[in-house]
Amino acid sequence: MLAALSSNIAAGVDGVKTRVSESFAGKKLLDEGGEPMESVIIAKKTASDATVNDADILQSMETAVKIYAEAALLLRAQDPQAVEAMGIAGSQDFESLAKDYEERSKLYATTLAMLTKPCEAPPMTTSEIDAARILKVKGNYRWAREQTSAGYEVLSNSAASTAQGVGAAAAAAETYAKLQKATKFGGGGGNTNTEPNPTPEAVPEAVPAVA
């Protein structure tokens, strides 16, 4: 028993060490990559969350097809005279509601047939996932699941993260373009001048000394 406990503790410690190491790797990515790396991480994380949300929507639609069909069936199964005698509120609308539910169920089924399956997410390394967590804690990535007042869980966002990501991507592209231009005109020797090297001026021939 003690051996098993020691083994579990050791495994737990190893797991913590691994997570700490991965967390440092995520921080290193952001520290060394700067805004361009942050932009890429935000882009990949956004794409990943989009596909997860897509899968959730499809699953909800599949459920809607079934539950609307079942609701219509159950409403139609009620004896109109019996429910009226019991004083059931809204019983006079059961048939019209059942018709609406059937139509909605068919609409969801048709839409599902067109959507088929969720899009694929770009692969993310463990370090990138941890970097995304860091950005989320810092408030730079703001897509998150929230509970609505009605009790539903939805994916919501502050537009700031999208604007920041687009801005960082544009800055990274501009920097890359400047480096490419500098390499083209400067010969790649570390020259950051973006203008072509000037043509050396002609050196005048030496004039013989007068005796």
mmCIF file of C-alpha atoms in Angstrom:
data_model
loop_
_atom_site.group_PDB
_atom_site.id
_atom_site.type_symbol
_atom_site.label_atom_id
_atom_site.label_comp_id
_atom_site.label_asym_id
_atom_site.label_seq_id
_atom_site.Cartn_x
_atom_site.Cartn_y
_atom_site.Cartn_z
ATOM 1 C CA MET A 1 0.000 0.000 0.000
ATOM 2 C CA LEU A 2 2.817 2.387 0.900
ATOM 3 C CA ALA A 3 4.583 1.500 -2.332
ATOM 4 C CA ALA A 4 1.463 2.323 -4.343
ATOM 5 C CA LEU A 5 1.028 5.600 -2.449
ATOM 6 C CA SER A 6 4.650 6.547 -3.062
ATOM 7 C CA SER A 7 4.242 5.718 -6.734
ATOM 8 C CA ASN A 8 1.138 7.927 -6.988
ATOM 9 C CA ILE A 9 2.909 10.795 -5.227
ATOM 10 C CA ALA A 10 5.909 10.461 -7.536
ATOM 11 C CA ALA A 11 3.635 10.459 -10.570
ATOM 12 C CA GLY A 12 1.877 13.559 -9.256
ATOM 13 C CA VAL A 13 5.175 15.358 -8.704
ATOM 14 C CA ASP A 14 6.327 14.433 -12.205
ATOM 15 C CA GLY A 15 3.060 15.762 -13.593
ATOM 16 C CA VAL A 16 3.506 19.070 -11.786
ATOM 17 C CA LYS A 17 7.083 19.347 -13.043
ATOM 18 C CA THR A 18 5.902 18.706 -16.589
ATOM 19 C CA ARG A 19 3.201 21.372 -16.345
ATOM 20 C CA VAL A 20 5.665 23.898 -14.900
ATOM 21 C CA SER A 21 8.117 23.120 -17.695
ATOM 22 C CA GLU A 22 5.402 23.525 -20.332
ATOM 23 C CA SER A 23 4.270 26.783 -18.742
ATOM 24 C CA PHE A 24 7.810 28.135 -18.924
ATOM 25 C CA ALA A 25 7.964 27.027 -22.555
ATOM 26 C CA GLY A 26 4.779 28.972 -23.309
ATOM 27 C CA LYS A 27 6.150 32.081 -21.607
ATOM 28 C CA LYS A 28 9.417 31.685 -23.503
ATOM 29 C CA LEU A 29 7.522 31.594 -26.793
ATOM 30 C CA LEU A 30 5.843 34.901 -26.004
ATOM 31 C CA ASP A 31 8.951 36.547 -24.549
ATOM 32 C CA GLU A 32 11.158 35.658 -27.496
ATOM 33 C CA GLY A 33 8.541 36.021 -30.229
ATOM 34 C CA GLY A 34 7.052 39.314 -29.085
ATOM 35 C CA GLU A 35 3.955 40.720 -30.789
ATOM 36 C CA PRO A 36 4.286 38.586 -33.947
ATOM 37 C CA MET A 37 4.243 35.394 -31.857
ATOM 38 C CA GLU A 38 1.345 36.699 -29.769
ATOM 39 C CA SER A 39 -0.575 37.409 -32.971
ATOM 40 C CA VAL A 40 -0.019 33.861 -34.253
ATOM 41 C CA ILE A 41 -1.035 32.289 -30.931
ATOM 42 C CA ILE A 42 -4.215 34.392 -30.795
ATOM 43 C CA ALA A 43 -5.027 33.438 -34.394
ATOM 44 C CA LYS A 44 -4.554 29.704 -33.762
ATOM 45 C CA LYS A 45 -6.436 29.784 -30.459
ATOM 46 C CA THR A 46 -9.323 31.667 -32.067
ATOM 47 C CA ALA A 47 -9.466 29.121 -34.886
ATOM 48 C CA SER A 48 -9.378 26.265 -32.383
ATOM 49 C CA ASP A 49 -12.195 27.734 -30.300
ATOM 50 C CA ALA A 50 -14.219 28.397 -33.454
ATOM 51 C CA THR A 51 -14.124 24.716 -34.402
ATOM 52 C CA VAL A 52 -15.005 23.637 -30.855
ATOM 53 C CA ASN A 53 -17.935 26.041 -30.873
ATOM 54 C CA ASP A 54 -18.937 24.716 -34.294
ATOM 55 C CA ALA A 55 -19.001 21.165 -32.938
ATOM 56 C CA ASP A 56 -21.103 22.313 -29.981
ATOM 57 C CA ILE A 57 -23.590 23.979 -32.315
ATOM 58 C CA LEU A 58 -23.909 20.866 -34.468
ATOM 59 C CA GLN A 59 -24.444 18.738 -31.372
ATOM 60 C CA SER A 60 -27.111 21.154 -30.131
ATOM 61 C CA MET A 61 -28.809 21.049 -33.521
ATOM 62 C CA GLU A 62 -28.847 17.248 -33.483
ATOM 63 C CA THR A 63 -30.470 17.404 -30.061
ATOM 64 C CA ALA A 64 -32.961 20.005 -31.309
ATOM 65 C CA VAL A 65 -34.041 17.724 -34.163
ATOM 66 C CA LYS A 66 -34.845 14.946 -31.702
ATOM 67 C CA ILE A 67 -36.388 16.957 -28.880
ATOM 68 C CA TYR A 68 -38.645 19.043 -31.136
ATOM 69 C CA ALA A 69 -39.895 15.887 -32.849
ATOM 70 C CA GLU A 70 -40.537 14.259 -29.475
ATOM 71 C CA ALA A 71 -42.299 17.356 -28.123
ATOM 72 C CA ALA A 72 -44.608 17.424 -31.152
ATOM 73 C CA LEU A 73 -45.378 13.731 -30.723
ATOM 74 C CA LEU A 74 -46.156 14.099 -27.010
ATOM 75 C CA LEU A 75 -48.390 17.143 -27.481
ATOM 76 C CA ARG A 76 -50.376 15.381 -30.193
ATOM 77 C CA ALA A 77 -50.757 12.304 -27.983
ATOM 78 C CA GLN A 78 -52.814 14.264 -25.442
ATOM 79 C CA ASP A 79 -56.592 13.912 -25.386
ATOM 80 C CA PRO A 80 -57.944 17.434 -26.055
ATOM 81 C CA GLN A 81 -61.094 16.890 -24.000
ATOM 82 C CA ALA A 82 -59.188 15.387 -21.068
ATOM 83 C CA VAL A 83 -56.607 18.171 -20.835
ATOM 84 C CA GLU A 84 -59.347 20.784 -21.184
ATOM 85 C CA ALA A 85 -61.311 19.144 -18.379
ATOM 86 C CA MET A 86 -58.205 19.218 -16.182
ATOM 87 C CA GLY A 87 -57.853 22.932 -16.820
ATOM 88 C CA ILE A 88 -54.388 22.613 -18.376
ATOM 89 C CA ALA A 89 -53.183 26.065 -19.433
ATOM 90 C CA GLY A 90 -52.479 26.482 -23.142
ATOM 91 C CA SER A 91 -53.958 23.123 -24.133
ATOM 92 C CA GLN A 92 -55.858 24.804 -26.958
ATOM 93 C CA ASP A 93 -52.508 25.593 -28.600
ATOM 94 C CA PHE A 94 -51.069 22.067 -28.456
ATOM 95 C CA GLU A 95 -51.812 21.264 -32.092
ATOM 96 C CA SER A 96 -50.420 24.501 -33.520
ATOM 97 C CA LEU A 97 -47.330 24.206 -31.328
ATOM 98 C CA ALA A 98 -46.817 20.609 -32.427
ATOM 99 C CA LYS A 99 -46.917 21.754 -36.045
ATOM 100 C CA ASP A 100 -44.337 24.487 -35.346
ATOM 101 C CA TYR A 101 -42.067 21.993 -33.587
ATOM 102 C CA GLU A 102 -42.239 19.544 -36.476
ATOM 103 C CA GLU A 103 -41.311 22.270 -38.948
ATOM 104 C CA ARG A 104 -38.424 23.426 -36.783
ATOM 105 C CA SER A 105 -37.180 19.866 -36.393
ATOM 106 C CA LYS A 106 -37.193 19.407 -40.173
ATOM 107 C CA LEU A 107 -35.409 22.742 -40.665
ATOM 108 C CA TYR A 108 -32.651 21.755 -38.255
ATOM 109 C CA ALA A 109 -32.331 18.365 -39.941
ATOM 110 C CA THR A 110 -31.987 19.997 -43.374
ATOM 111 C CA THR A 111 -29.381 22.456 -42.088
ATOM 112 C CA LEU A 112 -27.411 19.666 -40.430
ATOM 113 C CA ALA A 113 -27.309 17.744 -43.685
ATOM 114 C CA MET A 114 -25.670 20.768 -45.346
ATOM 115 C CA LEU A 115 -23.164 21.444 -42.553
ATOM 116 C CA THR A 116 -22.006 17.801 -42.297
ATOM 117 C CA LYS A 117 -19.121 18.137 -39.811
ATOM 118 C CA PRO A 118 -17.079 20.859 -38.061
ATOM 119 C CA CYS A 119 -14.038 22.438 -39.705
ATOM 120 C CA GLU A 120 -10.603 21.273 -38.608
ATOM 121 C CA ALA A 121 -8.573 23.303 -36.129
ATOM 122 C CA PRO A 122 -4.903 24.135 -36.713
ATOM 123 C CA PRO A 123 -2.634 21.945 -34.577
ATOM 124 C CA MET A 124 -1.278 23.569 -31.425
ATOM 125 C CA THR A 125 1.743 22.386 -29.478
ATOM 126 C CA THR A 126 1.641 22.141 -25.694
ATOM 127 C CA SER A 127 3.783 25.272 -25.494
ATOM 128 C CA GLU A 128 1.382 27.162 -27.748
ATOM 129 C CA ILE A 129 -1.591 26.048 -25.655
ATOM 130 C CA ASP A 130 0.138 27.312 -22.524
ATOM 131 C CA ALA A 131 1.027 30.553 -24.284
ATOM 132 C CA ALA A 132 -2.663 30.948 -25.154
ATOM 133 C CA ARG A 133 -3.567 30.426 -21.486
ATOM 134 C CA ILE A 134 -1.103 33.138 -20.503
ATOM 135 C CA LEU A 135 -2.621 35.540 -23.034
ATOM 136 C CA LYS A 136 -6.088 34.733 -21.718
ATOM 137 C CA VAL A 137 -5.045 35.456 -18.125
ATOM 138 C CA LYS A 138 -3.474 38.735 -19.261
ATOM 139 C CA GLY A 139 -6.712 39.668 -21.007
ATOM 140 C CA ASN A 140 -5.191 39.644 -24.482
ATOM 141 C CA TYR A 141 -7.381 36.723 -25.545
ATOM 142 C CA ARG A 142 -11.001 37.263 -24.618
ATOM 143 C CA TRP A 143 -13.083 34.536 -26.194
ATOM 144 C CA ALA A 144 -14.582 32.625 -23.274
ATOM 145 C CA ARG A 145 -17.617 30.589 -22.342
ATOM 146 C CA GLU A 146 -20.072 32.489 -20.191
ATOM 147 C CA GLN A 147 -23.361 31.683 -18.517
ATOM 148 C CA THR A 148 -26.304 33.721 -19.773
ATOM 149 C CA SER A 149 -29.105 34.968 -17.536
ATOM 150 C CA ALA A 150 -31.271 32.188 -18.982
ATOM 151 C CA GLY A 151 -28.722 29.586 -17.883
ATOM 152 C CA TYR A 152 -27.243 28.837 -21.309
ATOM 153 C CA GLU A 153 -23.509 28.579 -21.843
ATOM 154 C CA VAL A 154 -22.347 30.641 -24.810
ATOM 155 C CA LEU A 155 -19.056 31.722 -26.335
ATOM 156 C CA SER A 156 -18.651 35.473 -26.005
ATOM 157 C CA ASN A 157 -15.927 37.917 -26.865
ATOM 158 C CA SER A 158 -14.667 41.418 -26.369
ATOM 159 C CA ALA A 159 -13.670 42.775 -29.777
ATOM 160 C CA ALA A 160 -10.386 43.998 -28.289
ATOM 161 C CA SER A 161 -8.571 40.691 -28.768
ATOM 162 C CA THR A 162 -9.513 40.502 -32.449
ATOM 163 C CA ALA A 163 -8.448 44.080 -33.098
ATOM 164 C CA GLN A 164 -5.210 43.529 -31.206
ATOM 165 C CA GLY A 165 -4.455 40.333 -33.094
ATOM 166 C CA VAL A 166 -5.077 41.937 -36.484
ATOM 167 C CA GLY A 167 -2.940 44.924 -35.527
ATOM 168 C CA ALA A 168 -0.078 42.727 -34.364
ATOM 169 C CA ALA A 169 -0.267 40.642 -37.535
ATOM 170 C CA ALA A 170 -0.120 43.787 -39.671
ATOM 171 C CA ALA A 171 2.888 45.051 -37.707
ATOM 172 C CA ALA A 172 4.635 41.703 -38.107
ATOM 173 C CA ALA A 173 3.990 41.701 -41.856
ATOM 174 C CA GLU A 174 5.360 45.236 -42.166
ATOM 175 C CA THR A 175 8.508 44.320 -40.230
ATOM 176 C CA TYR A 176 9.023 41.238 -42.391
ATOM 177 C CA ALA A 177 8.623 43.290 -45.575
ATOM 178 C CA LYS A 178 11.238 45.789 -44.371
ATOM 179 C CA LEU A 179 13.679 43.001 -43.552
ATOM 180 C CA GLN A 180 13.157 41.468 -46.983
ATOM 181 C CA LYS A 181 13.784 44.817 -48.639
ATOM 182 C CA ALA A 182 16.877 45.420 -46.528
ATOM 183 C CA THR A 183 18.247 41.995 -47.462
ATOM 184 C CA LYS A 184 17.590 42.644 -51.148
ATOM 185 C CA PHE A 185 19.379 45.986 -51.289
ATOM 186 C CA GLY A 186 21.883 45.591 -48.483
ATOM 187 C CA GLY A 187 23.340 42.210 -49.374
ATOM 188 C CA GLY A 188 22.229 40.583 -46.119
ATOM 189 C CA GLY A 189 25.237 41.832 -44.171
ATOM 190 C CA GLY A 190 23.211 43.201 -41.304
ATOM 191 C CA ASN A 191 22.511 46.473 -43.077
ATOM 192 C CA THR A 192 19.058 47.708 -42.098
ATOM 193 C CA ASN A 193 19.062 50.557 -44.590
ATOM 194 C CA THR A 194 16.050 50.130 -46.862
ATOM 195 C CA GLU A 195 17.529 52.230 -49.682
ATOM 196 C CA PRO A 196 19.858 50.868 -52.402
ATOM 197 C CA ASN A 197 23.568 51.295 -51.748
ATOM 198 C CA PRO A 198 24.738 54.517 -53.410
ATOM 199 C CA THR A 199 27.156 54.265 -56.338
ATOM 200 C CA PRO A 200 30.672 55.216 -55.178
ATOM 201 C CA GLU A 201 31.840 58.558 -56.539
ATOM 202 C CA ALA A 202 34.619 58.456 -59.111
ATOM 203 C CA VAL A 203 38.051 59.163 -57.614
ATOM 204 C CA PRO A 204 40.005 61.752 -59.670
ATOM 205 C CA GLU A 205 43.354 60.647 -61.072
ATOM 206 C CA ALA A 206 46.412 61.892 -59.231
ATOM 207 C CA VAL A 207 47.935 65.081 -60.707
ATOM 208 C CA PRO A 208 51.731 64.896 -61.197
ATOM 209 C CA ALA A 209 53.629 67.165 -58.857
ATOM 210 C CA VAL A 210 55.132 70.273 -60.455
ATOM 211 C CA ALA A 211 58.894 70.476 -60.027
#
